Short mmCIF file of C-alpha atoms and ligand atoms in Angstrom, two decimals:
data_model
loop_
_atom_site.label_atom_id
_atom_site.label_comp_id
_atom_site.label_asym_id
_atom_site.label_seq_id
_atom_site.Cartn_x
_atom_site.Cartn_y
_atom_site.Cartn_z
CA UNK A 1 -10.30 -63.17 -8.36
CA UNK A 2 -8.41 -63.41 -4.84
CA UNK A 3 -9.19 -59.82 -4.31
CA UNK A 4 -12.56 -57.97 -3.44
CA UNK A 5 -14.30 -60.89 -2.28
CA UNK A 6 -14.91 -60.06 1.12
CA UNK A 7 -18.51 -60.68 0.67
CA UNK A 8 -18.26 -64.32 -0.94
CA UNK A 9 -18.50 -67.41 0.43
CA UNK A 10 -16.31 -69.06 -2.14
CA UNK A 11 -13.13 -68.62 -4.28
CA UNK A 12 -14.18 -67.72 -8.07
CA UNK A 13 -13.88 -70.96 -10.06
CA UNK A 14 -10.16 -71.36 -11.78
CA UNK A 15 -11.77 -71.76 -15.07
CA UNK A 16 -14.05 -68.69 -14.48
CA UNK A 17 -11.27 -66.63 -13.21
CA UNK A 18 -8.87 -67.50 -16.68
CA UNK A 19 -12.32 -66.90 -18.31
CA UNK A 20 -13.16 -63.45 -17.17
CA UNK A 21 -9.32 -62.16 -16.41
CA UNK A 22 -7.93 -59.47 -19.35
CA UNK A 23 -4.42 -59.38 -18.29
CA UNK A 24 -3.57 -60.38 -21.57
CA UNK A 25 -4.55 -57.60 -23.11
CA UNK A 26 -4.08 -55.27 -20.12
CA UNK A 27 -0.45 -55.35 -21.00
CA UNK A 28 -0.84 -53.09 -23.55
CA UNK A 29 -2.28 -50.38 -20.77
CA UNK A 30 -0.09 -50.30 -17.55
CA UNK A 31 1.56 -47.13 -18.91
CA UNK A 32 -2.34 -45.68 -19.79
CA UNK A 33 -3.33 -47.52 -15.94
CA UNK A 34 -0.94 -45.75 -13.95
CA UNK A 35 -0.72 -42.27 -15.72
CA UNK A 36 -4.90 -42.36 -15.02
CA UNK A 37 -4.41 -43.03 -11.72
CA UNK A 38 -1.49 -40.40 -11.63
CA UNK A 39 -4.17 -37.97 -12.97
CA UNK A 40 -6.60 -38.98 -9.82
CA UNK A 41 -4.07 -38.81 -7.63
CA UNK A 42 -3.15 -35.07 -8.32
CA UNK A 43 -7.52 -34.55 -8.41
CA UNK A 44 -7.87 -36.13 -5.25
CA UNK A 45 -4.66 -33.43 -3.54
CA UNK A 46 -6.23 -30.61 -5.42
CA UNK A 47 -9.54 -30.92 -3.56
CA UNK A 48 -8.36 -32.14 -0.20
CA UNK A 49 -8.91 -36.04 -0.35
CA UNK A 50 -5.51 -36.84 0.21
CA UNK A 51 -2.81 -35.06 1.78
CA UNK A 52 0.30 -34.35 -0.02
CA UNK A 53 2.57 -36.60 1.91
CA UNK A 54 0.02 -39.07 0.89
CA UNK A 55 -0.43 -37.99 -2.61
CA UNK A 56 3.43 -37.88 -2.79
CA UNK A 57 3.65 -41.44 -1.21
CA UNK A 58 1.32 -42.40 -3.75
CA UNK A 59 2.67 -40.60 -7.08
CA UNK A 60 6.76 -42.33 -6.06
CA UNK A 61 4.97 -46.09 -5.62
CA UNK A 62 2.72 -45.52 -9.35
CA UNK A 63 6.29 -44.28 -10.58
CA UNK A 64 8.14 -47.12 -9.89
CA UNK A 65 5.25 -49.18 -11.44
CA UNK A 66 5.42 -46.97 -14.68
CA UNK A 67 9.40 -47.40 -14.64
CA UNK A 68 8.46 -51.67 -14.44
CA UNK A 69 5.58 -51.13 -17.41
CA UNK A 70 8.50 -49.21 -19.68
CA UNK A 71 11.09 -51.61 -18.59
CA UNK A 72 8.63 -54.30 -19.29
CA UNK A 73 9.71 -55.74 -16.07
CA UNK A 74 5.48 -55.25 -14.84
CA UNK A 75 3.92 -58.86 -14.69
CA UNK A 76 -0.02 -59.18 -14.65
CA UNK A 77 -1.60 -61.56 -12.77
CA UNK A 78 -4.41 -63.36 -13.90
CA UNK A 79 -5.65 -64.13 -10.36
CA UNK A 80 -5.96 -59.72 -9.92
CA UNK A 81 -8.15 -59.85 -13.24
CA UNK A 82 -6.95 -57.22 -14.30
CA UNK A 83 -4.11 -54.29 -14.63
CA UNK A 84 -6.68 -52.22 -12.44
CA UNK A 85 -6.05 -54.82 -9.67
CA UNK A 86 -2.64 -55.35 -10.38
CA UNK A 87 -1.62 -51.97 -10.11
CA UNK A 88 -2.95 -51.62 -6.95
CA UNK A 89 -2.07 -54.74 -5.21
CA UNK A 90 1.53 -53.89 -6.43
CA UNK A 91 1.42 -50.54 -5.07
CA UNK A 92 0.20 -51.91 -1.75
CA UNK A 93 3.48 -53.77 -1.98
CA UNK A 94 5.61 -50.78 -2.72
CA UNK A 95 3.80 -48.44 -0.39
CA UNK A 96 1.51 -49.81 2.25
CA UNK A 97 -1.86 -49.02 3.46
CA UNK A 98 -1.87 -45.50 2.00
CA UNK A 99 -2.51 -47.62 -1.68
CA UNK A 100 -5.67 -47.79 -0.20
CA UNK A 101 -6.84 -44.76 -0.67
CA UNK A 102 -5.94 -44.83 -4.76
CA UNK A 103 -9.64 -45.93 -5.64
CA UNK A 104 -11.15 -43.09 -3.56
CA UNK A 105 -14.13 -42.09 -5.73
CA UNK A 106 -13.02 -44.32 -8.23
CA UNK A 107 -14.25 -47.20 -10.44
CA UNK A 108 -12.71 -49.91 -12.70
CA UNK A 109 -15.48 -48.44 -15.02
CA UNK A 110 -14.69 -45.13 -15.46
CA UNK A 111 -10.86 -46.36 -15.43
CA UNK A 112 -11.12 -48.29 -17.62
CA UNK A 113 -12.29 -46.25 -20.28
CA UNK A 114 -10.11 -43.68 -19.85
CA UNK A 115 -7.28 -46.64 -20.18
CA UNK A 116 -8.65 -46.83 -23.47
CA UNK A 117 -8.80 -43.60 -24.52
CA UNK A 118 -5.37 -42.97 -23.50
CA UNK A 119 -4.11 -46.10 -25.60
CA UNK A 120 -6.03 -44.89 -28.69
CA UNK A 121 -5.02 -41.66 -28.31
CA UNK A 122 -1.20 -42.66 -28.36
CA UNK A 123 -2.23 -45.47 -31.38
CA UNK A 124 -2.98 -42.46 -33.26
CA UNK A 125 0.16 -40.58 -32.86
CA UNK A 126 2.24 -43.80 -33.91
CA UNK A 127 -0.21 -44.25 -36.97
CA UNK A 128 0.13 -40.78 -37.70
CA UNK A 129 3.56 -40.87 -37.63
CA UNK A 130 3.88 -44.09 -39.95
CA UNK A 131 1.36 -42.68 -42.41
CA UNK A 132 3.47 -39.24 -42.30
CA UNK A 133 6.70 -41.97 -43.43
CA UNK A 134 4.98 -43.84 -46.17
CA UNK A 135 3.19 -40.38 -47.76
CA UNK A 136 7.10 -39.57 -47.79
CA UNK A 137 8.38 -42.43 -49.19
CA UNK A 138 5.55 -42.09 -52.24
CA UNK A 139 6.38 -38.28 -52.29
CA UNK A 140 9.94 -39.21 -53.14
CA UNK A 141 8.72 -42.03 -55.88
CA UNK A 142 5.90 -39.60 -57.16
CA UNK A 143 8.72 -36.81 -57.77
CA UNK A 144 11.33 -39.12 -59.29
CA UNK A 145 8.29 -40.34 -61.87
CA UNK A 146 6.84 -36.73 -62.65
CA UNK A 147 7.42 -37.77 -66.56
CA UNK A 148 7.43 -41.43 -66.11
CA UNK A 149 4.25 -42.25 -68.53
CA UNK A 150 2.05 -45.35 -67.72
CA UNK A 151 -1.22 -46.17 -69.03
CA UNK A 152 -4.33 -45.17 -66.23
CA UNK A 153 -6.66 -47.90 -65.73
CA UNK A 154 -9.96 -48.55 -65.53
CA UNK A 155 -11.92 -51.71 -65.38
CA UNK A 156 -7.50 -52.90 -64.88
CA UNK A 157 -8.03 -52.30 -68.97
CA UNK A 158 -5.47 -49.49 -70.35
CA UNK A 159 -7.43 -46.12 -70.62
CA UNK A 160 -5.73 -42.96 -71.09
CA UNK A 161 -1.63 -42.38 -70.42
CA UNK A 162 -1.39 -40.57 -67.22
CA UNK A 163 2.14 -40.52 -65.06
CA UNK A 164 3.29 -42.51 -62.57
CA UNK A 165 4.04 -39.46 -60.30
CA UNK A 166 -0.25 -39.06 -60.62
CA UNK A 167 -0.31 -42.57 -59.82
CA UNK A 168 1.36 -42.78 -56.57
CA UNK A 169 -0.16 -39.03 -55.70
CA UNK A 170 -3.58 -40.71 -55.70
CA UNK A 171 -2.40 -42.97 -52.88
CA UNK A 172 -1.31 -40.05 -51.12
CA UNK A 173 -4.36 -38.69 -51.32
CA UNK A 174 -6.25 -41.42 -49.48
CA UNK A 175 -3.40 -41.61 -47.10
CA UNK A 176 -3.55 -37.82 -46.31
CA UNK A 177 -7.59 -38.73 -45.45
CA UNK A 178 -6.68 -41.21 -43.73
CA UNK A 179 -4.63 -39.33 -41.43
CA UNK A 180 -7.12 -36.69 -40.88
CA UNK A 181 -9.40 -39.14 -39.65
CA UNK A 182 -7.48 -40.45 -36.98
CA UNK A 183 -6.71 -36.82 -36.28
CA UNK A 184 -10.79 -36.35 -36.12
CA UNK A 185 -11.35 -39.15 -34.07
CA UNK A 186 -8.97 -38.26 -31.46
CA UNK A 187 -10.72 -34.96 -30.83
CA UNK A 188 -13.66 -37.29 -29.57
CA UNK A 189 -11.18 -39.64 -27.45
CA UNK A 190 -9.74 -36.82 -25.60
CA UNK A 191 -12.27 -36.58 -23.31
CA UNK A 192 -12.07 -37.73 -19.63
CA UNK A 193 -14.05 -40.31 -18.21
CA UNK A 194 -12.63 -40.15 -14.70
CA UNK A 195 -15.18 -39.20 -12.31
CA UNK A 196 -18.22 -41.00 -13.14
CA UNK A 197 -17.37 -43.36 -10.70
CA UNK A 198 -19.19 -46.64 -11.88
CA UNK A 199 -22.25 -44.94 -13.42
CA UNK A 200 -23.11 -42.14 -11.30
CA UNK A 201 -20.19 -40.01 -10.19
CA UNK A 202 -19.80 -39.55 -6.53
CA UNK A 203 -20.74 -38.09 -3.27
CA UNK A 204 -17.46 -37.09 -2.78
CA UNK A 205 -16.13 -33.54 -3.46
CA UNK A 206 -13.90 -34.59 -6.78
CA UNK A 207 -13.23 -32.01 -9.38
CA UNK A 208 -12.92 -33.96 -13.16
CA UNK A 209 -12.28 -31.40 -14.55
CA UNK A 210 -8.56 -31.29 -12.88
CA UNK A 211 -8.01 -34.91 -13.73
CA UNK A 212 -8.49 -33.80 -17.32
CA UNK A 213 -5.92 -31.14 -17.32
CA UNK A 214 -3.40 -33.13 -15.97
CA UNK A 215 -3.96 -35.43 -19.01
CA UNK A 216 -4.24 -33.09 -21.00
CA UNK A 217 -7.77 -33.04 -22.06
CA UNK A 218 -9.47 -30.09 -22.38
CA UNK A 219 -12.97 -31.98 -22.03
CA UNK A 220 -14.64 -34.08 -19.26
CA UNK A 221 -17.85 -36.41 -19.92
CA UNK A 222 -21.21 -34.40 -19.53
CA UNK A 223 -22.94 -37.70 -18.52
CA UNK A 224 -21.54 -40.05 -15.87
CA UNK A 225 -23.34 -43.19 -17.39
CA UNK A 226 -22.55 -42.53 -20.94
CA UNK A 227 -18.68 -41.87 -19.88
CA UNK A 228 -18.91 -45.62 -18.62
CA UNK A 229 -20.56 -47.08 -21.76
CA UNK A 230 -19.05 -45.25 -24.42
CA UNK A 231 -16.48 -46.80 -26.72
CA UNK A 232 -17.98 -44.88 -29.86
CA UNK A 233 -13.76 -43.82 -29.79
CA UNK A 234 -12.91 -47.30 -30.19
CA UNK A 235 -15.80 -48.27 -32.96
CA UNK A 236 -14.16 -44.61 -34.95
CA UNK A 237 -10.36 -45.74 -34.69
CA UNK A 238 -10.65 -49.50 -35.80
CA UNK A 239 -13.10 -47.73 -38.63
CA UNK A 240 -10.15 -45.96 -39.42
CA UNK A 241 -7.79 -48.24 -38.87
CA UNK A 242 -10.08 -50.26 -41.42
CA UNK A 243 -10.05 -47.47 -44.37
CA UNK A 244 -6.31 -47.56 -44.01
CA UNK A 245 -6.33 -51.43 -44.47
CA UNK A 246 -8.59 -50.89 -47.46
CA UNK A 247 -6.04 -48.34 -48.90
CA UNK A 248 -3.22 -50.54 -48.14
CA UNK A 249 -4.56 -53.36 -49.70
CA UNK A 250 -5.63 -51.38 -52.54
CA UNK A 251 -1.83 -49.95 -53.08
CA UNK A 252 -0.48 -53.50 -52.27
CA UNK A 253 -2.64 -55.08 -54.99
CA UNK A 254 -1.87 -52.76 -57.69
CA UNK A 255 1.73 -53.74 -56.78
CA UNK A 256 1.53 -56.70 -56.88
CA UNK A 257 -0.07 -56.89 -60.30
CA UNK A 258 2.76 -54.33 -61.60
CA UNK A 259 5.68 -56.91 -60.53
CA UNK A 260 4.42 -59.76 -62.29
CA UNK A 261 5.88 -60.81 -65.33
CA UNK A 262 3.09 -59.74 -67.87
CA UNK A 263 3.54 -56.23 -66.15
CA UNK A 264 6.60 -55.72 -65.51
CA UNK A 265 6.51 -52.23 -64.31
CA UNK A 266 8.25 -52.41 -60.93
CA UNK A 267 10.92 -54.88 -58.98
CA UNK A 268 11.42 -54.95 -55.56
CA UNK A 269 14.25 -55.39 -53.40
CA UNK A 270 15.01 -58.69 -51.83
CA UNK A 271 14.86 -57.29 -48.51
CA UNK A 272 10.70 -57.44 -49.37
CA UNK A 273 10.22 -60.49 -51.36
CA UNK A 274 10.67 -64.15 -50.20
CA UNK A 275 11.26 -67.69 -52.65
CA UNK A 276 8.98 -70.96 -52.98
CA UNK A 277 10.39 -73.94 -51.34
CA UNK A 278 10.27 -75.97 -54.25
CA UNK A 279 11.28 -73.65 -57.43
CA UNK A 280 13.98 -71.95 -56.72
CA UNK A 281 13.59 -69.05 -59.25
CA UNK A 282 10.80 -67.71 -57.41
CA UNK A 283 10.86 -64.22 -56.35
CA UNK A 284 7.93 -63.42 -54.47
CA UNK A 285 6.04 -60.31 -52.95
CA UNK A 286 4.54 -61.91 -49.89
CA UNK A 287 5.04 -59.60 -47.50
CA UNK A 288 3.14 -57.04 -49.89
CA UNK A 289 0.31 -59.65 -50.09
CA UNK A 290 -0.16 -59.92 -46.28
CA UNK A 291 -0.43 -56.06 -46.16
CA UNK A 292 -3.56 -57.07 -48.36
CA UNK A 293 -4.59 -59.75 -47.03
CA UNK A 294 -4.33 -57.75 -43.51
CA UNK A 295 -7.36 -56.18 -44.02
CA UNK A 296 -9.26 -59.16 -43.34
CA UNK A 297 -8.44 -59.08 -39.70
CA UNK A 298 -8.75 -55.52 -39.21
CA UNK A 299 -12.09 -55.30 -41.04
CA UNK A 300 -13.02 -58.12 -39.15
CA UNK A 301 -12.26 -56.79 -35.67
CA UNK A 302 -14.54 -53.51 -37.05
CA UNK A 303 -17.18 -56.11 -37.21
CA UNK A 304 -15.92 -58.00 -33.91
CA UNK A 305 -16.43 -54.12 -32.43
CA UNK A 306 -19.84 -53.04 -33.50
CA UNK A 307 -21.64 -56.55 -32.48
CA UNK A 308 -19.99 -56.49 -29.02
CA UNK A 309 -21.14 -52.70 -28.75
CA UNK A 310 -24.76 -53.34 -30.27
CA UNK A 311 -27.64 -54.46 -27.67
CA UNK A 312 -25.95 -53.37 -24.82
CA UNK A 313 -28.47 -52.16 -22.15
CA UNK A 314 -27.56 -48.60 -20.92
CA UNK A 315 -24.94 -48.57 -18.54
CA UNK A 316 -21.67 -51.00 -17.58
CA UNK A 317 -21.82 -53.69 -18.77
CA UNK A 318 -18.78 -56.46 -18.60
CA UNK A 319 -18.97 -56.83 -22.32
CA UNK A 320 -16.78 -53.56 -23.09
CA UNK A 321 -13.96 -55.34 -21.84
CA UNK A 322 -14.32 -57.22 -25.38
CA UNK A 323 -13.45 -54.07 -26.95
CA UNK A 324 -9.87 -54.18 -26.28
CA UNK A 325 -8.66 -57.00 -28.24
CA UNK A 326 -10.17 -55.37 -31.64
CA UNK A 327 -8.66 -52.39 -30.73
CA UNK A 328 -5.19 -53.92 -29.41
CA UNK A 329 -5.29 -55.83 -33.27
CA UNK A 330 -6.28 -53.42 -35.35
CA UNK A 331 -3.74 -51.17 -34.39
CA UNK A 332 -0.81 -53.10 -34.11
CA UNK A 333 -1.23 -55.04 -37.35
CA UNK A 334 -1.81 -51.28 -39.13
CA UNK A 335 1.39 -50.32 -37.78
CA UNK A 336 3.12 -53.42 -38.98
CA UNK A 337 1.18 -53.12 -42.33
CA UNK A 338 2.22 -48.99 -42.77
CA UNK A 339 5.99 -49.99 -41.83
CA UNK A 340 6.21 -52.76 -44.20
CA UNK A 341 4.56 -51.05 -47.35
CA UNK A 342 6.73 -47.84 -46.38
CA UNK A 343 9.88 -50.32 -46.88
CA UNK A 344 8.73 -51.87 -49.82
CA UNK A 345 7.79 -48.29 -51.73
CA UNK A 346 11.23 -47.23 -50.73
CA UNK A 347 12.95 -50.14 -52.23
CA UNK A 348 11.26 -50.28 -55.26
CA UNK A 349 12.60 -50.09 -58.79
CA UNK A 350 10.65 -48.62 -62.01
CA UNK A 351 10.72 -50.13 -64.98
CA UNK A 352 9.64 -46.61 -67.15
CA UNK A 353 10.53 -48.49 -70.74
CA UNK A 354 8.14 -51.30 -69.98
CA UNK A 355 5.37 -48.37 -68.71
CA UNK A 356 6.23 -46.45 -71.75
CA UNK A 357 5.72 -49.36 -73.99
CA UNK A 358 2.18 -50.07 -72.53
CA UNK A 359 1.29 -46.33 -73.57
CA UNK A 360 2.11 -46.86 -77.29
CA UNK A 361 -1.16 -48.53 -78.38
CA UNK A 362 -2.72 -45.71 -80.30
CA UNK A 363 -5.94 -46.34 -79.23
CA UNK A 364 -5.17 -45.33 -75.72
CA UNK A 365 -5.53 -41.62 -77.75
CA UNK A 366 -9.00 -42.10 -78.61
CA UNK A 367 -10.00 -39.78 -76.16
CA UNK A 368 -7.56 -36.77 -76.95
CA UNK A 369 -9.17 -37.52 -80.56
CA UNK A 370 -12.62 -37.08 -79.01
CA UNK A 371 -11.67 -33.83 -77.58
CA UNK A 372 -10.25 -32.65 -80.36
CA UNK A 373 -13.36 -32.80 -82.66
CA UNK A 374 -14.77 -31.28 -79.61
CA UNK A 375 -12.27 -28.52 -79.34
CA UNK A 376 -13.15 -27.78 -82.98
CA UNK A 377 -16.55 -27.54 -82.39
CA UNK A 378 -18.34 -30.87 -82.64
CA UNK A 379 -20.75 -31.56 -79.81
CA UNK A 380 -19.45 -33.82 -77.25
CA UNK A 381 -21.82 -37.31 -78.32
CA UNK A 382 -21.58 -36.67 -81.59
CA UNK A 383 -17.41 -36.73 -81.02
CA UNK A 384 -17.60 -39.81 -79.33
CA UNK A 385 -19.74 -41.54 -81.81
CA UNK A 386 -17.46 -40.08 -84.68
CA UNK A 387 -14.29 -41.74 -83.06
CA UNK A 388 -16.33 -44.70 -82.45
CA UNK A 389 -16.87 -45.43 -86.00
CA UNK A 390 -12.88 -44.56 -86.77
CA UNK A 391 -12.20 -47.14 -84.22
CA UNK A 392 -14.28 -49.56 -85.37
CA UNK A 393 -13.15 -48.96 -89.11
CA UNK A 394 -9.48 -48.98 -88.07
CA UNK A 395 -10.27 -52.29 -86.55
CA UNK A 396 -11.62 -53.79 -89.29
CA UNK A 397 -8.70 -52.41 -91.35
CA UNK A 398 -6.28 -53.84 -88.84
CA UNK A 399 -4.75 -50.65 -89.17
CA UNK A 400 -3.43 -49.02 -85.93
CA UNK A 401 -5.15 -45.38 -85.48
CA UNK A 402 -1.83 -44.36 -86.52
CA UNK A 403 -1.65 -46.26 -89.79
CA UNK A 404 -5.08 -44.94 -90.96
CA UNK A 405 -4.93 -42.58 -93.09
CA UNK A 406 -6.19 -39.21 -92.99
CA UNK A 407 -8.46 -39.66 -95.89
CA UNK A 408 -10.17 -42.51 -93.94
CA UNK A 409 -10.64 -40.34 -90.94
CA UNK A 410 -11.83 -37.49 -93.05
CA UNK A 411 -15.12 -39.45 -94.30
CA UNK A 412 -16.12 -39.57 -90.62
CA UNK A 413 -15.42 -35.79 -90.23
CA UNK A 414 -14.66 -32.93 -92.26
CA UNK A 415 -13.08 -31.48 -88.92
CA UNK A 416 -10.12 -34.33 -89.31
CA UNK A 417 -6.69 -32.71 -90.47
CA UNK A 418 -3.03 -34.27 -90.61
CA UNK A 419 -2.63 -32.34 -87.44
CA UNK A 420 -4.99 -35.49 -85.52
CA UNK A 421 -1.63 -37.28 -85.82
CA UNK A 422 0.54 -35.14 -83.23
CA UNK A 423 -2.13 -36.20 -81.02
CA UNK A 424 -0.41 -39.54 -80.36
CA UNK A 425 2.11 -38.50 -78.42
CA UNK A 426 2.08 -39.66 -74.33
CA UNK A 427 3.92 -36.72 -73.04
CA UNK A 428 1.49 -34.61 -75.08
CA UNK A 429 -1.48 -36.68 -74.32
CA UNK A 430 -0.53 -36.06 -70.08
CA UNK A 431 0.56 -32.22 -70.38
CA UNK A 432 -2.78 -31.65 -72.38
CA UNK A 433 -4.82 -32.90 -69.27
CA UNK A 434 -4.77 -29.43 -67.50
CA UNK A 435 -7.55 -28.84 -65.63
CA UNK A 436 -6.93 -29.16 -62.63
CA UNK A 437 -5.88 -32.29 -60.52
CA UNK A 438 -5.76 -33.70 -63.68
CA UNK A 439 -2.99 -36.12 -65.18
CA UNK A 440 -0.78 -32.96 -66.12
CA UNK A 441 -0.78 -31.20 -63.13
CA UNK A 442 2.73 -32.35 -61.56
CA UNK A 443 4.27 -32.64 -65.46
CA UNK A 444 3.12 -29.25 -66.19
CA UNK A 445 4.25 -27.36 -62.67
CA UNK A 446 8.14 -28.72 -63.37
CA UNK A 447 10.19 -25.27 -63.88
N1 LIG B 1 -11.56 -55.72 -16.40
C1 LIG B 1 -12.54 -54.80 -16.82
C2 LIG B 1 -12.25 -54.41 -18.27
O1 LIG B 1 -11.23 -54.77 -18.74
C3 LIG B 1 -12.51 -53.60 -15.95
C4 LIG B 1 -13.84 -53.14 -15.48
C5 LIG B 1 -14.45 -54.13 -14.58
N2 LIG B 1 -15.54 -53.60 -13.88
C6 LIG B 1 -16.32 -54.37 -13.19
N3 LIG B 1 -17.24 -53.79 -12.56
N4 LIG B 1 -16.25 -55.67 -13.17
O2 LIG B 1 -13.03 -53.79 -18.92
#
């Protein structure tokens, strides 16, 4: 680095400068930089370590910088290292000698973890706001498909009929944690860092407690070297940023499986599928596919996190500055993944006959059976081994549960009546399911 090297005998080698420089990622934190060192600027005023034609000198040059970072007009150089550097040697530019006095009591350290914080915390907001759009966009589908019956799967073999509205609500669900996470972990980033200095605060009479108003915090750090070390904030958000991948590619996957062919239970738009090169017919959900194969990278930068983190000796350590790119990637490719799945929801088309007709093997009843003999008395095993053996019998027969007739069912149980048939009935079969958050919840609340 050309800068701070008053006490070296030589330049820092080229190769060693690209090596160790994060301007790269620093782009993504001149806005967080200079609204920091807004924060210290108003500290240092308030306890009468600048004066206020300094402080004012200061707060127009960081201003102009934060009008270049918005315009995207700000260009890091490499040579500074960093946007810490950058921002400064610019503002020396702007305003002379009284950028100087910026770093008073100050350290990249502490600065740059309260960069971070500040970009996770507005991450959050974004992600927020994009989970917020797609829990819409599957409200809206849920509601249209209150009565729209589709088998529920388990083991991906046909189990009992449930809705489609239930379907999608189950997404929401893990979408709605989701949300609450990020909301969690940005209690624990809203803390301020600024004031530990490098690793032990200072001599001089700061106040960090001011700094973190002016953010907006309502909490300092308690521990000058832990404020320095910690990126526990960053390891929490990619975790959640990870969970969301993991839902997405869960949601994406079952998606994917409904639009094929065999399935056939939904079509999407052509504004979210893509053709083969070579067949022409091809109508393909890629774009849904790299929202599950996304979670590859974003687990992986969880992973990329937590070994940087691990081993670290207490204190700074040059290492952290690895952080950022997990935390840059994560993010932005959750974004991308939440905007894209909230476009392909919304532009997707239900095929309810093909859903219906994958509800009308009678053997997706066998459980409303079951709980029939058990609503008539018969203890709960002994049910299930009674329908079992009617099953197994029907099989045999190659009669359909339907085509069996009641005679047959009555030498497995004296509890059998002609009333077992009504039982095959999908609306029936959901609206029975009322306890509660069960499959007939959002059938059975319609007026
Ligand atoms: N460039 C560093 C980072 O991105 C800033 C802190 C550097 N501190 C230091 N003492 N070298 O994390």
């Amino acid at each position: 680095m050309k800068v701070l090297r008053k006490a070296f005998n030589q330049p820092l080698d080229p190769a060693v400068t690209k090596f160790v420089s994060s301007v790269a990622d620093d782009k993504h934190l001149i806005a967080a930089d200079v609204n920091g060192s807004l924060a210290h600027v108003a500290m240092l005023e308030k306890v009468g370590l600048l004066t206020a034609t300094q402080a004012t000198n200061l707060i127009d040059g960081l201003s102009k910088i934060k009008d270049e970072a918005y315009n995207g007009t700000f260009e890091l150089i490499e040579e500074f290292e960093d946007v810490h550097m950058n921002v400064e040697k610019k503002l020396e530019e702007i305003i002379g000698p009284d950028a100087k006095l910026l770093h008073t009591a100050r350290s990249r350290n502490d600065q740059v973890a309260l960069d971070m914080r500040l970009y996770v915390l507005e991450q959050i907001a974004t992600i927020n706001w994009q989970i917020k759009a797609i829990c819409s966009v599957l409200t809206e589908q849920a509601n249209a498909h209150v009565e729209t019956i589709m088998p529920g799967y388990t083991h991906l073999q046909p189990a009992q009929p449930v809705t489609l509205g239930h379907v999608l609500n189950a997404f929401i669900e893990m979408l709605k944690r989701d949300a609450e996470r990020f909301e969690d972990c940005q209690k624990r980033t809203a803390c301020s860092p600024l004031g530990a200095g490098a690793i032990a605060g200072s001599s001089l009479p700061i106040a960090p407690q001011v700094s973190a108003e002016v953010l907006g915090f309502n909490k300092t750090f308690a521990n000058s070297i832990d404020a320095v070390m910690d990126r526990d904030f960053v390891a929490e958000f990619v975790f959640a940023c990870s969970l969301t991948a993991v839902h997405l590619s869960q949601l994406a996957e079952t998606m994917i499986i409904w639009c094929t062919n065999e399935f056939g239970f939904v079509t999407f738009s052509d504004a979210v599928t893509t053709t083969s090169s070579l067949m022409p017919q091809k109508k393909n959900p890629d774009p849904i596919e790299i929202v599950r194969g996304k979670v590859g990278t974003v687990c992986g930068d969880l992973l990329n996190l937590l070994i940087t983190l691990k081993g670290l000796p207490v204190g700074y350590n040059r290492d952290l500055q690895e952080t950022k790119p997990p935390a840059i990637n994560s993010s932005n490719t959750i974004i991308d993944a939440l905007k894209v799945m909230s476009l392909a929801l919304s532009e997707m088309s239900v095929n309810a006959d093909n859903m219906q007709k994958a509800v009308s093997n009678p053997e997706l009843y066998a459980t409303d059976v079951l709980e029939y003999l058990v609503n008539k008395g018969m203890a709960f095993r002994a049910a299930h081994e009674t329908v079992a053996e009617v099953v197994a019998h029907a099989r045999e027969k190659s009669l359909s549960l339907t085509q069996l007739p009641i005679a047959d069912y009555k030498t497995y149980s004296g509890l059998f009546a002609e009333d077992v048939f009504d039982l095959f009935d999908p609306k029936l079969s959901v609206s029975n399911k009322k306890s509660p958050g069960g499959a007939g919840q959002m059938m059975n609340a319609r007026p």
